[in-house]
Coordinates of C-alpha atoms (C1' of nucleotides) in Angstrom, one line a residue:
Chain I
M1 CA -70.3 103.9 165.3
R2 CA -73.5 105.9 166.1
T3 CA -71.6 106.8 169.7
L4 CA -74.2 109.7 169.8
K5 CA -76.8 107.5 169.9
Y6 CA -75.3 105.3 173.2
A7 CA -73.8 108.8 174.8
I8 CA -77.6 109.6 174.6
L9 CA -78.4 106.1 175.9
G10 CA -76.4 106.6 178.7
L11 CA -77.7 110.2 179.9
L12 CA -81.1 108.7 179.9
S13 CA -80.1 105.6 181.5
K14 CA -79.5 108.1 184.6
G15 CA -82.9 109.1 184.6
P16 CA -85.7 110.8 182.7
M17 CA -84.7 114.3 180.4
T18 CA -85.8 116.6 177.8
G19 CA -83.8 116.9 174.7
Y20 CA -83.0 120.7 176.1
D21 CA -81.3 119.1 179.4
L22 CA -79.4 116.4 177.2
A23 CA -78.0 119.6 175.5
K24 CA -76.8 121.1 178.6
E25 CA -75.2 117.6 179.9
F26 CA -73.1 117.3 176.8
N27 CA -71.9 121.1 177.6
V28 CA -71.3 120.6 181.1
T29 CA -70.6 117.5 182.8
L30 CA -69.6 115.6 179.4
V31 CA -67.6 118.8 177.7
E32 CA -64.1 117.2 178.2
F33 CA -64.8 114.4 176.0
W34 CA -67.8 114.3 174.2
T35 CA -70.4 117.6 172.9
A36 CA -73.6 117.7 170.8
K37 CA -75.6 120.8 169.6
H38 CA -78.9 120.4 169.8
S39 CA -79.7 120.6 165.9
Q40 CA -78.0 116.9 166.3
I41 CA -79.7 115.8 169.7
Y42 CA -83.7 116.5 168.4
P43 CA -83.2 114.3 165.4
E44 CA -81.4 111.6 167.5
L45 CA -84.3 111.7 169.9
A46 CA -86.5 110.7 166.7
K47 CA -84.7 108.4 165.1
L48 CA -84.1 106.5 168.5
V49 CA -87.9 106.5 169.5
S50 CA -88.8 105.1 165.7
E51 CA -86.3 102.4 167.3
E52 CA -87.7 101.8 170.2
L53 CA -85.1 102.3 172.4
V54 CA -86.2 105.4 174.1
T55 CA -90.3 106.9 174.4
Y56 CA -91.5 110.1 175.6
E57 CA -94.3 111.6 177.7
I58 CA -95.3 115.2 176.8
E59 CA -95.1 117.4 179.9
I60 CA -96.9 120.9 180.8
S61 CA -94.5 123.6 181.6
G62 CA -96.4 126.6 182.6
E63 CA -99.8 127.4 181.2
V64 CA -99.3 125.7 177.2
L65 CA -95.7 125.1 176.4
E66 CA -94.8 121.2 175.8
K67 CA -91.8 119.5 177.0
K68 CA -91.2 116.1 175.8
V69 CA -89.5 114.4 178.5
Y70 CA -87.7 111.2 177.0
S71 CA -87.2 107.7 179.1
I72 CA -84.9 104.7 178.5
T73 CA -86.6 101.4 177.3
N74 CA -85.3 97.9 177.8
K75 CA -84.6 97.2 174.9
G76 CA -82.5 100.6 174.7
K77 CA -80.8 99.2 177.8
E78 CA -80.2 96.3 176.4
S79 CA -78.3 97.8 173.4
F80 CA -76.3 100.6 175.6
L81 CA -74.8 97.4 177.5
K82 CA -74.5 95.9 174.6
W83 CA -72.2 98.7 173.4
L84 CA -70.6 99.4 176.5
N85 CA -69.5 95.8 176.9
R86 CA -67.7 95.8 173.8
D87 CA -63.8 95.5 173.6
E88 CA -62.8 98.4 171.3
P89 CA -59.1 99.1 169.9
M90 CA -57.3 102.3 170.7
E91 CA -59.0 105.1 168.5
Q92 CA -56.5 107.0 166.1
T93 CA -55.0 109.9 167.8
P94 CA -57.1 112.8 167.7
K95 CA -57.0 115.8 165.0
D96 CA -55.0 119.1 166.6
V97 CA -54.9 122.2 164.5
F98 CA -52.4 123.6 167.3
R99 CA -49.9 120.9 166.7
L100 CA -50.4 121.0 163.2
R101 CA -49.2 124.6 163.4
M102 CA -46.0 123.8 165.8
F103 CA -44.9 120.9 163.2
Y104 CA -44.8 123.7 160.2
S105 CA -43.5 126.8 163.1
N106 CA -40.0 126.7 161.1
Y107 CA -41.5 129.0 158.6
I108 CA -42.6 131.7 161.5
D109 CA -39.5 133.6 163.1
V110 CA -39.3 132.7 166.9
T111 CA -40.6 135.4 168.7
S112 CA -44.4 134.4 167.2
R113 CA -43.8 131.2 167.8
I114 CA -43.3 132.1 171.7
R115 CA -46.2 134.7 170.9
M116 CA -48.4 131.8 169.9
L117 CA -47.3 129.1 172.6
E118 CA -47.6 131.7 175.7
Y119 CA -51.4 132.4 174.5
Q120 CA -52.4 128.7 174.3
L121 CA -50.3 128.2 177.5
K122 CA -52.5 130.9 179.2
Q123 CA -56.0 129.1 177.9
H124 CA -54.3 125.7 179.3
E125 CA -53.7 127.0 182.8
E126 CA -57.1 128.2 182.9
R127 CA -58.9 125.3 181.9
Y128 CA -56.8 123.2 184.3
L129 CA -57.6 125.7 187.4
Y130 CA -61.1 124.8 186.8
L131 CA -61.2 121.3 186.2
S132 CA -58.3 121.0 189.7
D133 CA -61.1 122.9 191.5
T134 CA -63.9 120.2 189.9
K135 CA -61.8 117.4 190.8
N136 CA -61.0 119.0 194.8
N137 CA -64.3 118.7 195.4
F138 CA -64.1 115.2 195.9
K139 CA -63.1 114.5 199.3
E140 CA -62.5 111.0 198.2
I141 CA -62.7 108.3 195.4
P142 CA -66.0 107.3 194.7
P143 CA -67.4 103.7 194.9
A144 CA -67.2 101.9 191.7
N145 CA -70.9 101.4 191.6
S146 CA -71.8 105.2 191.8
H147 CA -72.6 107.4 188.9
E148 CA -69.8 109.6 190.6
F149 CA -66.9 107.1 189.7
G150 CA -67.1 107.1 186.0
S151 CA -66.8 111.1 186.4
Y152 CA -64.2 111.2 188.7
L153 CA -62.1 108.9 186.4
V154 CA -62.6 111.2 183.4
L155 CA -61.9 114.1 185.5
E156 CA -58.6 112.7 186.7
G157 CA -58.0 112.1 183.3
A158 CA -58.9 115.4 182.1
V159 CA -56.9 117.0 184.4
M160 CA -53.8 114.7 183.5
R161 CA -54.3 115.8 180.1
E162 CA -54.2 119.6 180.7
S163 CA -51.2 119.2 183.1
T164 CA -49.1 117.4 179.9
T165 CA -50.5 119.7 177.8
I166 CA -49.4 122.5 179.8
E167 CA -45.8 121.1 180.4
W168 CA -45.3 120.0 176.6
L169 CA -45.8 124.2 175.9
K170 CA -43.5 125.4 178.0
N171 CA -41.1 122.8 176.8
C172 CA -41.7 124.0 173.0
I173 CA -41.2 127.7 174.7
N174 CA -37.8 126.8 175.8
H175 CA -37.0 125.3 173.0
C176 CA -37.8 128.4 170.7
K177 CA -36.0 130.5 173.4
M178 CA -32.5 128.8 172.9
Y179 CA -32.8 130.1 169.6
K180 CA -33.7 133.3 170.2
Chain L
M1 CA -62.0 126.3 158.7
R2 CA -60.3 124.3 156.0
T3 CA -57.5 122.8 157.8
L4 CA -56.5 119.9 155.2
K5 CA -55.9 123.0 152.9
Y6 CA -53.4 124.3 154.8
A7 CA -51.9 121.1 156.0
I8 CA -51.5 120.1 152.4
L9 CA -49.7 123.6 151.8
G10 CA -47.2 123.1 154.7
L11 CA -46.4 119.8 153.1
L12 CA -45.8 121.6 149.9
S13 CA -43.4 124.5 151.3
K14 CA -40.8 121.7 151.9
G15 CA -41.2 120.6 147.8
P16 CA -43.1 119.2 145.2
M17 CA -45.2 116.2 146.2
T18 CA -48.2 113.8 144.1
G19 CA -51.6 113.7 145.8
Y20 CA -50.1 110.2 146.6
D21 CA -46.9 111.1 148.0
L22 CA -49.3 113.9 150.1
A23 CA -51.6 110.6 151.3
K24 CA -48.6 109.0 152.7
E25 CA -47.5 111.8 154.5
F26 CA -50.4 112.2 156.8
N27 CA -50.7 108.4 157.5
V28 CA -47.1 108.4 158.2
T29 CA -45.2 111.6 159.4
L30 CA -48.8 113.5 160.2
V31 CA -50.8 110.6 162.2
E32 CA -49.8 112.2 165.2
F33 CA -52.1 115.0 164.7
W34 CA -53.6 115.0 161.5
T35 CA -54.5 112.6 159.2
A36 CA -56.6 112.4 155.2
K37 CA -57.3 109.9 152.7
H38 CA -56.5 110.2 149.3
S39 CA -60.1 110.5 148.5
Q40 CA -60.1 113.4 150.6
I41 CA -56.8 114.5 149.0
Y42 CA -57.1 114.2 145.1
P43 CA -60.5 116.7 145.4
E44 CA -59.2 119.2 148.0
L45 CA -55.6 119.2 145.3
A46 CA -58.0 119.7 142.7
K47 CA -60.0 123.2 144.6
L48 CA -56.1 124.2 145.2
V49 CA -55.7 124.6 141.5
S50 CA -58.7 126.3 140.8
E51 CA -58.0 128.9 143.7
E52 CA -54.1 129.1 141.9
L53 CA -52.8 128.2 145.2
V54 CA -51.2 125.2 143.8
T55 CA -49.7 124.0 140.0
Y56 CA -49.4 120.5 139.0
E57 CA -47.1 119.3 136.0
I58 CA -47.6 116.1 134.6
E59 CA -44.5 113.7 134.7
I60 CA -43.9 110.0 133.2
S61 CA -43.1 107.5 135.3
G62 CA -42.2 104.0 133.4
E63 CA -43.8 104.4 130.1
V64 CA -47.3 105.7 130.3
L65 CA -48.3 106.6 133.9
E66 CA -49.3 110.1 134.7
K67 CA -48.2 111.7 138.0
K68 CA -49.2 114.6 138.9
V69 CA -46.4 116.6 140.8
Y70 CA -47.7 119.5 142.4
S71 CA -46.2 122.5 143.6
I72 CA -47.0 125.8 145.7
T73 CA -47.4 129.0 144.3
N74 CA -46.5 132.6 145.4
K75 CA -50.1 132.9 146.2
G76 CA -50.2 129.7 148.3
K77 CA -47.3 130.6 150.4
E78 CA -49.0 133.8 151.1
S79 CA -52.1 131.8 152.3
F80 CA -50.5 129.5 154.1
L81 CA -48.2 131.7 156.2
K82 CA -51.2 133.8 157.0
W83 CA -52.9 131.0 158.4
L84 CA -49.5 129.9 160.0
N85 CA -49.5 133.5 161.8
R86 CA -53.1 133.6 163.5
D87 CA -53.5 133.4 166.9
E88 CA -56.1 131.1 167.3
P89 CA -58.1 130.4 170.4
M90 CA -57.9 127.0 172.1
E91 CA -59.7 124.2 170.5
Q92 CA -62.3 122.4 172.0
T93 CA -61.2 118.9 173.7
P94 CA -61.5 116.4 171.4
K95 CA -64.2 113.8 171.5
D96 CA -62.9 110.6 173.3
V97 CA -64.8 107.0 172.9
F98 CA -63.1 105.2 175.1
R99 CA -63.3 108.1 178.2
L100 CA -67.4 108.3 177.2
R101 CA -67.5 104.6 178.2
M102 CA -65.5 105.0 181.3
F103 CA -67.5 107.8 182.2
Y104 CA -70.3 105.2 182.1
S105 CA -68.5 102.6 183.6
N106 CA -71.1 102.2 186.6
Y107 CA -73.0 100.4 184.6
I108 CA -70.7 97.6 183.7
D109 CA -69.1 94.6 186.5
V110 CA -65.6 96.0 187.6
T111 CA -64.0 92.7 186.1
S112 CA -65.1 93.9 182.5
R113 CA -63.6 97.6 183.0
I114 CA -60.3 96.1 183.9
R115 CA -60.4 94.2 181.0
M116 CA -61.3 96.9 178.7
L117 CA -58.1 99.3 180.8
E118 CA -55.9 96.4 180.4
Y119 CA -56.8 96.2 176.6
Q120 CA -56.1 99.7 176.2
L121 CA -52.8 100.1 177.9
K122 CA -51.5 97.5 175.8
Q123 CA -51.8 99.1 172.8
H124 CA -51.0 102.5 174.3
E125 CA -48.1 101.2 175.8
E126 CA -47.1 99.8 172.0
R127 CA -47.3 103.2 170.3
Y128 CA -45.7 104.7 173.5
L129 CA -42.7 102.6 172.7
Y130 CA -42.7 103.5 169.0
L131 CA -43.1 106.9 169.7
S132 CA -40.2 107.2 172.2
D133 CA -37.6 104.7 169.9
T134 CA -38.8 107.7 166.9
K135 CA -37.5 110.0 169.6
N136 CA -34.3 108.6 170.5
N137 CA -33.4 109.0 166.8
F138 CA -32.8 112.7 167.4
K139 CA -29.2 113.2 169.3
E140 CA -30.3 116.4 170.3
I141 CA -32.8 119.2 169.8
P142 CA -32.9 120.2 165.8
P143 CA -32.4 124.2 165.5
A144 CA -35.2 126.3 165.2
N145 CA -35.4 127.0 161.6
S146 CA -34.8 123.7 160.3
H147 CA -37.9 121.2 158.7
E148 CA -36.9 118.9 162.2
F149 CA -37.7 121.1 164.7
G150 CA -41.4 121.0 164.0
S151 CA -41.3 117.3 163.7
Y152 CA -39.6 117.2 167.1
L153 CA -41.6 119.7 169.3
V154 CA -44.7 117.6 167.9
L155 CA -42.9 114.4 168.4
E156 CA -42.0 115.5 171.9
G157 CA -45.8 116.0 172.4
A158 CA -46.6 112.5 171.3
V159 CA -44.5 110.9 173.6
M160 CA -45.8 113.0 176.4
R161 CA -49.2 112.5 175.7
E162 CA -49.0 108.6 175.5
S163 CA -47.2 108.8 178.5
T164 CA -49.5 110.2 180.6
T165 CA -52.8 108.0 179.1
I166 CA -50.7 105.3 180.6
E167 CA -50.6 106.6 183.6
W168 CA -54.6 107.4 183.6
L169 CA -55.4 104.3 182.4
K170 CA -52.9 102.3 185.1
N171 CA -54.8 104.8 187.7
C172 CA -58.3 103.9 186.6
I173 CA -57.3 100.0 186.5
N174 CA -56.2 100.6 190.7
H175 CA -59.3 102.3 191.6
C176 CA -61.3 99.5 190.3
K177 CA -59.0 97.2 192.1
M178 CA -59.8 98.9 195.3
Y179 CA -63.3 97.3 194.9
K180 CA -63.0 94.0 193.8
Chain J
dC1 C1' -46.8 86.1 135.3
dG2 C1' -48.3 87.5 139.6
dC3 C1' -48.1 90.2 143.8
dG4 C1' -47.4 94.3 146.4
dA5 C1' -46.9 99.2 146.0
dC6 C1' -47.7 103.2 142.9
dA7 C1' -50.9 106.2 141.2
dT8 C1' -55.6 108.5 140.8
dG9 C1' -60.5 109.7 140.7
dT10 C1' -65.6 109.2 142.0
dA11 C1' -70.3 108.3 144.5
dA12 C1' -72.9 107.6 148.7
dG13 C1' -73.5 108.4 153.0
dC14 C1' -73.0 109.5 158.0
dA15 C1' -71.3 113.2 161.5
dG16 C1' -71.1 117.3 162.8
dT17 C1' -71.4 122.7 162.8
dT18 C1' -73.8 126.7 161.6
dA19 C1' -78.1 128.9 160.7
dC20 C1' -82.6 129.2 160.7
dA21 C1' -87.1 129.9 163.1
dT22 C1' -90.4 129.8 166.4
dG23 C1' -92.5 130.3 170.9
dA24 C1' -93.1 129.8 176.2
dT25 C1' -91.5 130.7 181.1
dT26 C1' -89.3 133.2 184.9
dA27 C1' -86.9 136.5 187.0
dT28 C1' -85.8 141.3 187.1
Chain O
dA1 C1' -91.4 145.1 180.2
dT2 C1' -88.0 142.9 178.9
dA3 C1' -84.2 140.1 179.1
dA4 C1' -82.0 135.5 180.1
dT5 C1' -83.4 131.2 180.0
dC6 C1' -86.3 127.0 178.8
dA7 C1' -87.6 124.6 174.6
dT8 C1' -88.2 122.1 169.9
dG9 C1' -87.6 121.8 165.7
dT10 C1' -85.4 122.3 160.2
dA11 C1' -81.7 123.6 156.1
dA12 C1' -77.6 124.1 154.3
dC13 C1' -73.6 123.1 154.5
dT14 C1' -68.6 121.5 155.5
dG15 C1' -65.4 117.4 156.3
dC16 C1' -64.4 112.8 156.9
dT17 C1' -65.1 107.9 155.6
dT18 C1' -66.1 103.5 153.3
dA19 C1' -66.8 101.4 148.9
dC20 C1' -66.4 101.6 144.1
dA21 C1' -63.3 101.7 139.9
dT22 C1' -59.6 101.6 137.2
dG23 C1' -55.0 100.9 135.5
dT24 C1' -49.6 100.9 135.5
dC25 C1' -45.0 99.9 137.2
dG26 C1' -41.2 97.1 139.5
dC27 C1' -39.7 93.2 141.5
dG28 C1' -39.1 87.9 142.1

DNA sequence: CGCGACATGTAAGCAGTTACATGATTAT
DNA sequence: ATAATCATGTAACTGCTTACATGTCGCG
């Protein structure tokens, strides 16, 4: 599916960037729905250059350090927009190790289950607070053609997702406590 | 992490099964949180045999067809329970191609965005109906030590997850329509 | 007798992670 | 000076998917 390819082309659509910058974007801005390590990004960039979807210029930082600043080409923009406009069927539900554990929870005692659930709950509550705070930085819904529009949509989705996960974990804890 | 290993050990904890049966479980019962193809299951079973976590007996079906019926060993049970009892930190949010597309949605026109959102919505609504129906088969919350307890928890989680996804998609459609 | 389900495997390749490897720049 | 961050790459390995490959059983 080459999704990383399009994720990179999308980021470069906003402006030129180095591989290092891209890695940061994946670990900060996009972390709620896509990630990539630098070890995957650098080879992918090389491939995109060979496909003529991006080009790069070498920029000297300080005295000698060479930075490769990548830009999207017209061919790259075309490829990106074609991908973006496709109507793709719903993906399979993502794998979830914790849900797998809970599926098998009858094999462990109720006290342990509650301990595990509380541990997850704590972490999701922290994540929820962080995401809500970020969302509250938006005073209003950004215009549909601004770069912030997409950010707002996915952030709203992330907040809702965490909120539901928290609610589910609390339900699970209650179901367990009923039998304690 | 060898999660497939533990997913298989968990299924075999309930009773002996063939590789074919396991594949069906992954594509029906566990599909909301874990999946595996037969091409991954058969080699994994061979590995589990070599690790002495499972054994198998050959059963003849019909005239000549040899079925390998796998059972979990005591060593396997031990390994499974050890995995099940671990307190694992929250996983990274799963990748989501549709959210990635929506993040970049400012690059396509509002009408196309709405078309894509409606298409997703339709599919998630169908999935939601199916999951709700399945959940309604439970007249009450199953006892904490029954095999059905885990099924109930994850099913409830799946229904809640779909419900929130639907709500989010509708929000996105509304945000888009405001600018149309 | 033909078709769909049952049943088991292997091979090639893509996607992604962890670890290895190196070096420059900037702020303290 | 020294530590954190900037910056770029490769190698080995795990996990997973798609395709290849084969053959039986049970039902209509």
